[in-house]
GROMACS .gro file of C-alpha atoms in nm:
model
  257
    1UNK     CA    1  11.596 -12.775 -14.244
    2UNK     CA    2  11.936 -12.717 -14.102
    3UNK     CA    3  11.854 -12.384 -13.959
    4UNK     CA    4  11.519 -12.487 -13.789
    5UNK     CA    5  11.726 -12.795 -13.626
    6UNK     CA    6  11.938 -12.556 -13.564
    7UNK     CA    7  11.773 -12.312 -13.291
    8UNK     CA    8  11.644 -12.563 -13.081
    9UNK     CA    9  11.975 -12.733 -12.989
   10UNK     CA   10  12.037 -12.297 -12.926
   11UNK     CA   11  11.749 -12.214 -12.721
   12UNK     CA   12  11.833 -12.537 -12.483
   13UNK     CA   13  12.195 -12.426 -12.454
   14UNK     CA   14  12.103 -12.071 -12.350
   15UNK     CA   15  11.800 -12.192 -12.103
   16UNK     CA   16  12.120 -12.423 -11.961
   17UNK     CA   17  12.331 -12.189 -11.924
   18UNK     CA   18  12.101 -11.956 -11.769
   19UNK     CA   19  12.012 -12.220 -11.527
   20UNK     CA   20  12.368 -12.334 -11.413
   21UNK     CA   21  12.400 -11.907 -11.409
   22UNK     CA   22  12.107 -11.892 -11.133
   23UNK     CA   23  12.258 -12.216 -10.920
   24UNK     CA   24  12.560 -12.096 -10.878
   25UNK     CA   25  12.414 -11.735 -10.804
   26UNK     CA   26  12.197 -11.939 -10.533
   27UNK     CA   27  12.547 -12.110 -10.368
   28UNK     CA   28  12.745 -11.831 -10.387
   29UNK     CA   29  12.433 -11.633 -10.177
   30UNK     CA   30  12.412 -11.908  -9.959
   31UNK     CA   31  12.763 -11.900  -9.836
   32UNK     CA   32  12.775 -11.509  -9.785
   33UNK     CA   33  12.512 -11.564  -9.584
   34UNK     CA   34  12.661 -11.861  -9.415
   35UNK     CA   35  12.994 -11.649  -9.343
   36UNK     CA   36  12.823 -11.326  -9.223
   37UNK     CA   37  12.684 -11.551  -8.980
   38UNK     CA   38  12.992 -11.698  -8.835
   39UNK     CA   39  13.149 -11.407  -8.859
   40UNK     CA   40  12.870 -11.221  -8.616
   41UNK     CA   41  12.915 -11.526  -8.418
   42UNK     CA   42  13.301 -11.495  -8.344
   43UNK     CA   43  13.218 -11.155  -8.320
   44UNK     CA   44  13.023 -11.194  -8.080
   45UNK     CA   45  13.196 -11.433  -7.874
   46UNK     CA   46  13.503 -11.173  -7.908
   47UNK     CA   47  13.323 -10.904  -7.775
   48UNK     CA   48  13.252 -11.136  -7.461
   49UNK     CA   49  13.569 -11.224  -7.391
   50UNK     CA   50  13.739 -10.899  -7.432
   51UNK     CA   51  13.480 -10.694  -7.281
   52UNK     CA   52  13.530 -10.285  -7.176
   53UNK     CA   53  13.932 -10.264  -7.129
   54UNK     CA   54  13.891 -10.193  -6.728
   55UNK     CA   55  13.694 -10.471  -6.664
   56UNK     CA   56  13.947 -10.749  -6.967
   57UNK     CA   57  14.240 -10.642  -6.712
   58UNK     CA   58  14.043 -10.692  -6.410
   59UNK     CA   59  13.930 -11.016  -6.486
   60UNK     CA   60  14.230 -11.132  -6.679
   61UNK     CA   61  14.469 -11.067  -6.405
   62UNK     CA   62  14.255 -11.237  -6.146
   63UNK     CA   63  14.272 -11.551  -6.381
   64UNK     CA   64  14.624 -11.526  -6.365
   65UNK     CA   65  14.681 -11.457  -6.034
   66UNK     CA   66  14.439 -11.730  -5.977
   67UNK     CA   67  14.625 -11.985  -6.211
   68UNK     CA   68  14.969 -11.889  -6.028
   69UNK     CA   69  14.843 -11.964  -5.693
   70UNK     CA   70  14.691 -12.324  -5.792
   71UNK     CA   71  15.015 -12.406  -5.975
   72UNK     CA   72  15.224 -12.375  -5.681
   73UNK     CA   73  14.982 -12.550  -5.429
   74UNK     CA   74  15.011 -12.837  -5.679
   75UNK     CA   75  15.374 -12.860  -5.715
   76UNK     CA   76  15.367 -12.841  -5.353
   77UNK     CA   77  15.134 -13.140  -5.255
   78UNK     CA   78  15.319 -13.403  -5.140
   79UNK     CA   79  15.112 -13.661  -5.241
   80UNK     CA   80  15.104 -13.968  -5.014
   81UNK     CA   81  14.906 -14.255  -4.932
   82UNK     CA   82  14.509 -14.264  -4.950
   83UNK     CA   83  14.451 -13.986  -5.191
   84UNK     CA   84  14.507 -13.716  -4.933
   85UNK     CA   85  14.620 -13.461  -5.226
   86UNK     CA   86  14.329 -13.523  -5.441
   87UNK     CA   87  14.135 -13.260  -5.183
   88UNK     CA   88  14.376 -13.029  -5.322
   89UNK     CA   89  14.327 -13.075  -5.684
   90UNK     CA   90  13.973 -13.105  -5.682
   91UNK     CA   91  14.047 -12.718  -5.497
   92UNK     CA   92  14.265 -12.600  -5.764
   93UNK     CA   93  14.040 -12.749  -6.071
   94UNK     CA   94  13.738 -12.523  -5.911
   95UNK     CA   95  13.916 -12.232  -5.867
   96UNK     CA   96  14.083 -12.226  -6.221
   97UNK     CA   97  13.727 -12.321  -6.384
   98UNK     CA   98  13.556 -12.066  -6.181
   99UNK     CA   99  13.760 -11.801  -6.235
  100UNK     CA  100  13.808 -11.865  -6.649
  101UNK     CA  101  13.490 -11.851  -6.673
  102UNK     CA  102  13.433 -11.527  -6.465
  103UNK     CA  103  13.702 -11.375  -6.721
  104UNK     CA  104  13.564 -11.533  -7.042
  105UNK     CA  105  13.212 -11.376  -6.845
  106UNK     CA  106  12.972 -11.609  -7.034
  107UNK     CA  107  12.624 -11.703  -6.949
  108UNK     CA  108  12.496 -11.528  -6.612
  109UNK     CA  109  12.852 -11.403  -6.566
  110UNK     CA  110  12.844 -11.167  -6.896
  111UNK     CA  111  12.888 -10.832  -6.930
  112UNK     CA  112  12.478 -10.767  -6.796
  113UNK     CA  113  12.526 -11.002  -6.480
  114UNK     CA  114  12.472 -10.789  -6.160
  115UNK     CA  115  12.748 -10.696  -6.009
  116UNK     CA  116  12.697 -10.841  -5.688
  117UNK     CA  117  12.709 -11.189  -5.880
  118UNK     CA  118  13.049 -11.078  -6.051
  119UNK     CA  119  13.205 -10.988  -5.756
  120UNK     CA  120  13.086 -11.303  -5.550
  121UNK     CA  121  13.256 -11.527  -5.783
  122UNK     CA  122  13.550 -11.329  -5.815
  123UNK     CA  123  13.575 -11.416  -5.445
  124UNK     CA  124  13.496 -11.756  -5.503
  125UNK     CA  125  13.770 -11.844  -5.755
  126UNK     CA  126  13.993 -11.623  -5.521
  127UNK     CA  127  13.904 -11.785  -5.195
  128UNK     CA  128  13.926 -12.170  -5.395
  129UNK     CA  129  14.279 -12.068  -5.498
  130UNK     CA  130  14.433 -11.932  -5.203
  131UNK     CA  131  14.309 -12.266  -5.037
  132UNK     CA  132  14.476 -12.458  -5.216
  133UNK     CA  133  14.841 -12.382  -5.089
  134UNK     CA  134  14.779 -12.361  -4.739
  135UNK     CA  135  14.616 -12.690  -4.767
  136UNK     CA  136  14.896 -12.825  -4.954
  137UNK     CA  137  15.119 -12.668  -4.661
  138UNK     CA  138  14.936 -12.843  -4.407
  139UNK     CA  139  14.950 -13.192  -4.567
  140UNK     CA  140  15.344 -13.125  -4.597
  141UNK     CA  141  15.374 -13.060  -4.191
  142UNK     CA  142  15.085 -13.325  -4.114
  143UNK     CA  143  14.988 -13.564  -4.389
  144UNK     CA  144  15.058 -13.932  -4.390
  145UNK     CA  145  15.378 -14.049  -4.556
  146UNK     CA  146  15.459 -14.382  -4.694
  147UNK     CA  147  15.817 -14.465  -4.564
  148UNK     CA  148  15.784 -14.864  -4.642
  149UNK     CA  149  16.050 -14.809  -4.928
  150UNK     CA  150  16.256 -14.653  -4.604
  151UNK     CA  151  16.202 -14.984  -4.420
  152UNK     CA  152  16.423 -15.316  -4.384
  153UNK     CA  153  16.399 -15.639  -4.132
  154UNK     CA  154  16.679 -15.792  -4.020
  155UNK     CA  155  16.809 -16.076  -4.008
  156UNK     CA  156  16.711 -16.111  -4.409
  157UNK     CA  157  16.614 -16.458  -4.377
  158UNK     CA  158  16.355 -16.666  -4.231
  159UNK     CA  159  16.249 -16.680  -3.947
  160UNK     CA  160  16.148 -16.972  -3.627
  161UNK     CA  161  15.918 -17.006  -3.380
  162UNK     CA  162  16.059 -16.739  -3.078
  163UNK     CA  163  16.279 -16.547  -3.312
  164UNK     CA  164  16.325 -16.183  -3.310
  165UNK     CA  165  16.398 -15.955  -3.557
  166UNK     CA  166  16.405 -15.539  -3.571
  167UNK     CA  167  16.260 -15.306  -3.820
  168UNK     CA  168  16.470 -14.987  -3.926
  169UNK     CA  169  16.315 -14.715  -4.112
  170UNK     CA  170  16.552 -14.416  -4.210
  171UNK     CA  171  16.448 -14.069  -4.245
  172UNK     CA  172  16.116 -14.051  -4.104
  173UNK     CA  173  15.952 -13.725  -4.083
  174UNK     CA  174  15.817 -13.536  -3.814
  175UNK     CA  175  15.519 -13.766  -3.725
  176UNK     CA  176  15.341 -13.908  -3.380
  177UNK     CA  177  15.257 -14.253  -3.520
  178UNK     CA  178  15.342 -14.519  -3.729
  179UNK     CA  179  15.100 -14.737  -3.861
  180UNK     CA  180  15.281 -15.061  -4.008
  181UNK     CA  181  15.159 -15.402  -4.166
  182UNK     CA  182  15.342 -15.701  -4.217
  183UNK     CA  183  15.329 -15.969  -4.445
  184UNK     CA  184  15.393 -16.366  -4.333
  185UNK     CA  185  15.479 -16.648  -4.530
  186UNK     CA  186  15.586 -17.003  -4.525
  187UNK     CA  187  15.955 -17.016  -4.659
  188UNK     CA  188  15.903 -17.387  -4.769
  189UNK     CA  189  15.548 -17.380  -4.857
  190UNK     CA  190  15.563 -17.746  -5.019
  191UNK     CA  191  15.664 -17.876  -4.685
  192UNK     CA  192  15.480 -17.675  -4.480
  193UNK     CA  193  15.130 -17.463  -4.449
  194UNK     CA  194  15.202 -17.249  -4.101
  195UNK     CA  195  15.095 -16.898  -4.212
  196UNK     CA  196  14.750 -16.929  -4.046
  197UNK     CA  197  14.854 -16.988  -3.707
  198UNK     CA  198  15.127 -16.743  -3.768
  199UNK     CA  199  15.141 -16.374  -3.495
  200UNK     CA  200  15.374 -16.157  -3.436
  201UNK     CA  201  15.441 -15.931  -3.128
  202UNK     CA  202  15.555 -15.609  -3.272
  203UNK     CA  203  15.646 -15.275  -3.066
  204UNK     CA  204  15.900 -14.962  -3.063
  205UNK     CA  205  16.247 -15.069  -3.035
  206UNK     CA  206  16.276 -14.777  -2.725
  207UNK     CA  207  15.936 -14.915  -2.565
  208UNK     CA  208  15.910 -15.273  -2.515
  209UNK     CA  209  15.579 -15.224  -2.320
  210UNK     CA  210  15.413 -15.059  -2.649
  211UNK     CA  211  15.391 -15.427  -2.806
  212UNK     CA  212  15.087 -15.503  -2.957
  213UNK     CA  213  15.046 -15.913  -2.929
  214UNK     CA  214  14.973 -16.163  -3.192
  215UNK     CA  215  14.905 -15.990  -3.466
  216UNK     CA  216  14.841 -16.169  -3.807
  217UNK     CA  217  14.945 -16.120  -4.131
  218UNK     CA  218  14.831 -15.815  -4.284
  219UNK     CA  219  14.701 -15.666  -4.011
  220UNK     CA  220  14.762 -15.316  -3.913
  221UNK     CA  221  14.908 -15.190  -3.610
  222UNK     CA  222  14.976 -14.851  -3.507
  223UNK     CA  223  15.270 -14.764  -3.266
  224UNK     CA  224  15.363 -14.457  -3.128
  225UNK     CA  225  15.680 -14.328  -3.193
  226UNK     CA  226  15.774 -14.077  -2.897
  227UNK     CA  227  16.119 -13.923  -2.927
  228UNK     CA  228  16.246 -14.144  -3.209
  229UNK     CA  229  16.404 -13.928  -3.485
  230UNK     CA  230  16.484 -13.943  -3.781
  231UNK     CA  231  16.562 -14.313  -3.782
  232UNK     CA  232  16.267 -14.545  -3.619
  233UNK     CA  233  16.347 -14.871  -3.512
  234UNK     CA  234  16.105 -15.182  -3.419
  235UNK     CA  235  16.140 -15.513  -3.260
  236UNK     CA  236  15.954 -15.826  -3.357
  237UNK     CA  237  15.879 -16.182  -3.241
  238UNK     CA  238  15.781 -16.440  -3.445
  239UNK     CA  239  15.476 -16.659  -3.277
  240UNK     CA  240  15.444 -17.014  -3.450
  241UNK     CA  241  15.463 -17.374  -3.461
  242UNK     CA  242  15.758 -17.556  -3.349
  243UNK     CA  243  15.963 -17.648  -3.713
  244UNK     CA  244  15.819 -17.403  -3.938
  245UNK     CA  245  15.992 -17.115  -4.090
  246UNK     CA  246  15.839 -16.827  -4.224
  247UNK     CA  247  15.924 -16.519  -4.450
  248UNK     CA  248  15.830 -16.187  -4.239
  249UNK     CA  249  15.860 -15.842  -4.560
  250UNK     CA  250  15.687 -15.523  -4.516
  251UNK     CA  251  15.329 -15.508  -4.641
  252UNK     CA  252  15.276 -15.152  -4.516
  253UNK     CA  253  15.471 -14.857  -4.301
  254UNK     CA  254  15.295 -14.527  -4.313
  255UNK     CA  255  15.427 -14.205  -4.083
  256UNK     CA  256  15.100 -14.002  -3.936
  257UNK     CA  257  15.026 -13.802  -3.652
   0.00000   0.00000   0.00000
């Protein structure tokens, strides 16, 4: 009785252990075949990137050369009011993309891609890059500069009806114009509400006939600045009713041509 109790419990054990034997056999096919694939994949994608040696310099170099060129032109924007740079990065961002891609060469600019195609973008990328400096140049000789921080109105205290005042703005660049803004505000405003019927005449210190009349609060005026260089000087009146006094700041002072 013992024996034939016996050989089941046996014959179970060994069809167990032949099963776990087979799963694990399964797995262990499964991820050989798993890795073979990857490992074709990165192959693959290797074998893209690096490409023939002539042609891995070729394109490598023009990446760099590429990457160089953009680098500078964005260390040399100068930035300024009204997103004039942002021409110049969306330049630079093309070129670089454009031309890592050409190098990386995948897609319709692999290793099969006509060569017409190859070279085109090559050109491209080159062309984007090369852009990007000169424009950067040209905003640094041209572009609008904020020089408000550069600007201060005496007297430093408010102001009456028929009261003058100047504007001096230090280092200004090289610029034709001078589009400025000014902000006006009641200096007691619980005794008094004279901002709306607030103007100002405001004009170059050197040319009183430039004056542009009545002009309100936040409004924009541009003034030519002739010969005035590198400090830029301005004259204002204050136009309001008898017994008010008003705070006159800077609300905007931008160098153009």
């Amino acid at each position: 009785m013992t024996g034939t109790s016996e050989e089941p419990d046996a014959g179970r054990r060994s069809r167990l252990t032949i099963a776990r034997g087979t799963g694990a056999s399964a797995i262990g096919t499964f991820v050989v075949v798993i890795g073979e694939a990857v490992a074709k994949a990165f192959g693959e994608l290797a074998a893209k990137i690096v490409g023939p040696p002539a042609g891995r310099v070729r394109n490598w170099t023009l990446f760099v050369l590429v990457l160089t060129l953009t680098s500078v032109a964005i260390i040399r924007s100068p930035g300024g009011p009204g997103g004039e740079s942002d021409g110049v990065l969306l330049v630079c961002g093309l070129a670089v993309l454009i031309s890592g891609w050409r190098a990386i060469g995948l897609g319709w600019l692999g290793s099969r891609a006509p060569a017409t195609r190859r070279a085109t973008v090559s050109a491209l990328s080159l062309t984007l890059a090369i852009t990007g400096p000169v424009w950067s140049e040209e905003l640094r000789r041209h572009g609008d500069v904020d020089v408000r921080g550069r600007a201060s109105v005496s007297p430093a205290r408010s102001l009456g009806d028929g009261t003058a005042a100047t504007v001096d703005i230090d280092d200004v660049p090289t610029r034709a114009r001078l589009r400025v803004a000014f902000a006006v505000s009641d200096a007691l405003p619980a005794a008094q509400s004279c901002t709306p019927e607030t103007r100002l005449d405001v004009g170059a210190g050197a040319d009183p006939h430039s004056a542009h009349r009545a002009v309100r609060s936040g409004s924009a005026v541009d003034i030519p600045l002739g010969g005035q260089r590198p400090q830029v000087r301005l004259r204002l009146t204050l136009r309001t009713d008898p017994g008010c006094r008003m705070n006159v700041s800077i609300a905007e002072a931008v160098a153009h041509d």
